[in-house]
mmCIF file of C-alpha atoms in Angstrom:
data_model
loop_
_atom_site.group_PDB
_atom_site.id
_atom_site.type_symbol
_atom_site.label_atom_id
_atom_site.label_comp_id
_atom_site.label_asym_id
_atom_site.label_seq_id
_atom_site.Cartn_x
_atom_site.Cartn_y
_atom_site.Cartn_z
ATOM 1 C CA MET A 124 117.655 74.855 142.710
ATOM 2 C CA VAL A 125 114.237 75.233 141.097
ATOM 3 C CA SER A 126 115.851 76.804 138.019
ATOM 4 C CA ILE A 127 117.979 73.683 137.564
ATOM 5 C CA ILE A 128 114.918 71.467 137.924
ATOM 6 C CA LEU A 129 113.046 73.599 135.369
ATOM 7 C CA LEU A 130 115.934 73.127 132.950
ATOM 8 C CA ILE A 131 116.047 69.357 133.515
ATOM 9 C CA VAL A 132 112.272 68.894 133.275
ATOM 10 C CA SER A 133 111.998 70.959 130.086
ATOM 11 C CA PHE A 134 115.072 69.299 128.546
ATOM 12 C CA LEU A 135 113.639 65.811 129.095
ATOM 13 C CA ALA A 136 110.320 66.915 127.566
ATOM 14 C CA PHE A 137 112.229 68.453 124.646
ATOM 15 C CA ILE A 138 114.054 65.148 124.052
ATOM 16 C CA GLN A 139 110.751 63.251 124.067
ATOM 17 C CA ASP A 140 109.148 65.766 121.720
ATOM 18 C CA ILE A 141 111.904 65.654 119.115
ATOM 19 C CA SER A 142 112.341 61.877 119.279
ATOM 20 C CA ILE A 143 108.764 60.523 119.449
ATOM 21 C CA HIS A 144 106.730 63.720 118.851
ATOM 22 C CA LYS A 145 104.881 63.196 122.130
ATOM 23 C CA ILE A 146 105.396 63.909 125.789
ATOM 24 C CA LYS A 147 104.471 60.840 127.776
ATOM 25 C CA ASN A 148 101.683 61.234 130.345
ATOM 26 C CA TRP A 149 103.595 59.309 132.998
ATOM 27 C CA TYR A 150 106.388 61.862 132.737
ATOM 28 C CA ILE A 151 103.974 64.783 133.040
ATOM 29 C CA VAL A 152 102.164 63.265 136.033
ATOM 30 C CA LEU A 153 105.454 62.450 137.767
ATOM 31 C CA ALA A 154 106.988 65.897 137.230
ATOM 32 C CA LEU A 155 103.744 67.671 138.180
ATOM 33 C CA SER A 156 103.287 65.616 141.345
ATOM 34 C CA ILE A 157 106.864 66.085 142.498
ATOM 35 C CA GLY A 158 106.685 69.829 141.805
ATOM 36 C CA ILE A 159 103.501 70.324 143.806
ATOM 37 C CA PHE A 160 104.731 68.038 146.613
ATOM 38 C CA TYR A 161 108.048 69.915 146.800
ATOM 39 C CA HIS A 162 106.329 73.275 147.084
ATOM 40 C CA PHE A 163 103.941 71.969 149.756
ATOM 41 C CA LEU A 164 106.986 70.843 151.740
ATOM 42 C CA ILE A 165 108.539 74.304 151.612
ATOM 43 C CA GLY A 166 105.220 75.994 152.412
ATOM 44 C CA ASN A 167 104.379 77.302 148.955
ATOM 45 C CA GLY A 168 101.871 74.659 147.870
ATOM 46 C CA SER A 169 98.957 76.908 146.973
ATOM 47 C CA SER A 170 101.166 78.955 144.663
ATOM 48 C CA ALA A 171 102.351 75.760 142.959
ATOM 49 C CA ILE A 172 98.773 74.601 142.387
ATOM 50 C CA PHE A 173 97.781 78.015 141.036
ATOM 51 C CA GLY A 174 100.900 78.060 138.845
ATOM 52 C CA ALA A 175 100.015 74.622 137.485
ATOM 53 C CA ALA A 176 96.487 75.814 136.754
ATOM 54 C CA MET A 177 97.940 78.761 134.832
ATOM 55 C CA GLY A 178 99.227 76.287 132.267
ATOM 56 C CA MET A 179 95.625 75.875 131.163
ATOM 57 C CA ILE A 180 95.830 79.372 129.653
ATOM 58 C CA PHE A 181 97.084 77.575 126.560
ATOM 59 C CA TYR A 182 94.103 75.197 126.366
ATOM 60 C CA PRO A 183 92.355 77.321 123.690
ATOM 61 C CA LEU A 184 95.492 76.987 121.553
ATOM 62 C CA PHE A 185 95.161 73.211 121.868
ATOM 63 C CA VAL A 186 91.493 73.392 120.847
ATOM 64 C CA LEU A 187 92.462 75.497 117.820
ATOM 65 C CA ARG A 188 95.203 72.931 117.050
ATOM 66 C CA PHE A 189 98.063 75.393 117.423
ATOM 67 C CA MET A 190 99.578 73.323 120.250
ATOM 68 C CA GLY A 191 99.501 69.707 121.259
ATOM 69 C CA ALA A 192 97.927 68.464 124.469
ATOM 70 C CA GLY A 193 101.334 67.467 125.809
ATOM 71 C CA ASP A 194 102.585 71.018 125.345
ATOM 72 C CA VAL A 195 99.676 72.417 127.371
ATOM 73 C CA LYS A 196 100.210 69.819 130.094
ATOM 74 C CA MET A 197 103.911 70.633 130.107
ATOM 75 C CA PHE A 198 103.102 74.268 130.890
ATOM 76 C CA CYS A 199 101.110 72.971 133.873
ATOM 77 C CA VAL A 200 104.227 71.106 135.009
ATOM 78 C CA LEU A 201 106.397 74.193 134.567
ATOM 79 C CA GLY A 202 103.817 76.199 136.511
ATOM 80 C CA ALA A 203 103.961 73.730 139.385
ATOM 81 C CA TRP A 204 107.710 74.212 139.588
ATOM 82 C CA ALA A 205 107.960 77.929 138.807
ATOM 83 C CA THR A 206 104.809 78.808 140.823
ATOM 84 C CA PHE A 207 102.760 81.944 140.389
ATOM 85 C CA PRO A 208 103.535 84.681 139.169
ATOM 86 C CA GLN A 209 106.867 83.438 137.727
ATOM 87 C CA ILE A 210 104.999 81.098 135.383
ATOM 88 C CA LEU A 211 103.542 84.116 133.575
ATOM 89 C CA TYR A 212 107.030 85.400 132.809
ATOM 90 C CA LEU A 213 108.165 81.913 131.851
ATOM 91 C CA MET A 214 105.225 81.557 129.458
ATOM 92 C CA ALA A 215 106.097 84.888 127.846
ATOM 93 C CA TYR A 216 109.704 83.775 127.319
ATOM 94 C CA CYS A 217 108.553 80.449 125.832
ATOM 95 C CA VAL A 218 106.051 82.034 123.450
ATOM 96 C CA PHE A 219 108.643 84.597 122.344
ATOM 97 C CA MET A 220 111.287 81.929 121.738
ATOM 98 C CA ASN A 221 108.796 79.785 119.798
ATOM 99 C CA GLY A 222 108.025 82.819 117.661
ATOM 100 C CA ILE A 223 111.707 83.250 116.890
ATOM 101 C CA VAL A 224 112.108 79.544 116.061
ATOM 102 C CA ALA A 225 109.030 79.591 113.798
ATOM 103 C CA PHE A 226 110.244 82.756 112.047
ATOM 104 C CA ILE A 227 113.678 81.227 111.411
ATOM 105 C CA ILE A 228 112.084 78.064 110.038
ATOM 106 C CA MET A 229 109.790 80.086 107.771
ATOM 107 C CA ILE A 230 112.513 82.278 106.278
ATOM 108 C CA SER A 231 114.852 79.322 105.806
ATOM 109 C CA ARG A 232 112.399 77.491 103.561
ATOM 110 C CA LYS A 233 112.323 77.897 99.806
ATOM 111 C CA ASN A 234 108.764 79.190 99.875
ATOM 112 C CA GLY A 235 109.373 81.615 102.753
ATOM 113 C CA LYS A 236 108.549 84.694 100.671
ATOM 114 C CA ASN A 237 105.313 83.109 99.471
ATOM 115 C CA ILE A 238 104.254 82.404 103.042
ATOM 116 C CA PHE A 239 104.673 86.062 104.009
ATOM 117 C CA ARG A 240 102.984 87.269 100.807
ATOM 118 C CA ASN A 241 100.012 84.932 101.335
ATOM 119 C CA PHE A 242 99.721 85.963 104.973
ATOM 120 C CA TRP A 243 99.712 89.642 103.997
ATOM 121 C CA ILE A 244 96.965 89.028 101.411
ATOM 122 C CA TRP A 245 94.935 87.050 103.969
ATOM 123 C CA LEU A 246 95.350 89.826 106.553
ATOM 124 C CA LYS A 247 94.179 92.498 104.077
ATOM 125 C CA ILE A 248 91.139 90.410 103.112
ATOM 126 C CA CYS A 249 90.226 89.899 106.776
ATOM 127 C CA CYS A 250 90.586 93.632 107.469
ATOM 128 C CA ILE A 251 88.547 94.670 104.428
ATOM 129 C CA THR A 252 85.713 92.203 105.037
ATOM 130 C CA ARG A 253 85.991 92.508 108.838
ATOM 131 C CA GLU A 254 85.476 88.784 109.095
ATOM 132 C CA TYR A 255 87.786 85.978 110.070
ATOM 133 C CA ILE A 256 88.458 83.729 107.125
ATOM 134 C CA ALA A 257 89.743 80.306 108.087
ATOM 135 C CA ILE A 258 92.893 79.163 106.387
ATOM 136 C CA ALA A 259 92.563 75.753 104.772
ATOM 137 C CA GLU A 260 94.391 73.163 106.814
ATOM 138 C CA GLU A 261 97.079 71.278 104.978
ATOM 139 C CA GLU A 262 97.439 67.561 105.429
ATOM 140 C CA ASP A 263 101.223 67.820 105.213
ATOM 141 C CA LYS A 264 102.631 67.597 108.740
ATOM 142 C CA SER A 265 106.197 68.405 107.677
ATOM 143 C CA ASP A 266 105.624 72.095 108.454
ATOM 144 C CA LYS A 267 105.230 71.322 112.144
ATOM 145 C CA TYR A 268 108.137 71.472 114.523
ATOM 146 C CA PRO A 269 108.422 70.288 118.122
ATOM 147 C CA TYR A 270 106.940 73.079 120.253
ATOM 148 C CA MET A 271 109.174 72.027 123.133
ATOM 149 C CA THR A 272 112.111 73.447 121.162
ATOM 150 C CA GLY A 273 110.980 76.981 121.915
ATOM 151 C CA VAL A 274 109.804 76.036 125.395
ATOM 152 C CA PHE A 275 113.227 74.672 126.296
ATOM 153 C CA LEU A 276 114.895 77.782 124.854
ATOM 154 C CA GLY A 277 112.389 79.916 126.769
ATOM 155 C CA VAL A 278 113.225 78.138 130.025
ATOM 156 C CA ILE A 279 116.923 78.728 129.371
ATOM 157 C CA ALA A 280 116.278 82.426 128.704
ATOM 158 C CA PHE A 281 114.046 82.677 131.775
ATOM 159 C CA CYS A 282 116.667 81.092 134.019
ATOM 160 C CA ILE A 283 119.445 83.308 132.646
ATOM 161 C CA ILE A 284 117.615 86.621 132.311
ATOM 162 C CA GLY A 285 114.716 86.695 134.692
ATOM 163 C CA GLY A 286 114.536 83.537 136.745
ATOM 164 C CA LYS A 287 115.079 84.579 140.334
ATOM 165 C CA ILE A 288 113.531 81.436 141.768
#
């Protein structure tokens, strides 16, 4: 049953992310509250709270602007439903699926080869100088894609392959 709820919750967040590029706070609070309440009813409340707290692992990625705040909060919601330690596996699936989606997007673009060439040059410079060199941030937001795409695909993979919840 929890696997079905994970699919529904992540699908609704995915729809919000692709349509308005945000995940509404009311939705996050509602899904988080119901998840924690449900697990308290079945006697697994502390694991749900710890699982929700595990979503904050991605907070540094929000600070570095790799993820949006809604994406981090959504991992808290998924943690409340999946509980601990399943949320760790779920996070791994989601990150992996987002990597695949990002790779497909990169190679499908006209400048895909340039992106890889520039990354390789940047990596060599960082290794030679042994210093992190920040990449200039582009103002063009068209390179961004809804992170919930990979999260939803990760939840699907988790439920099919490893989700014994």
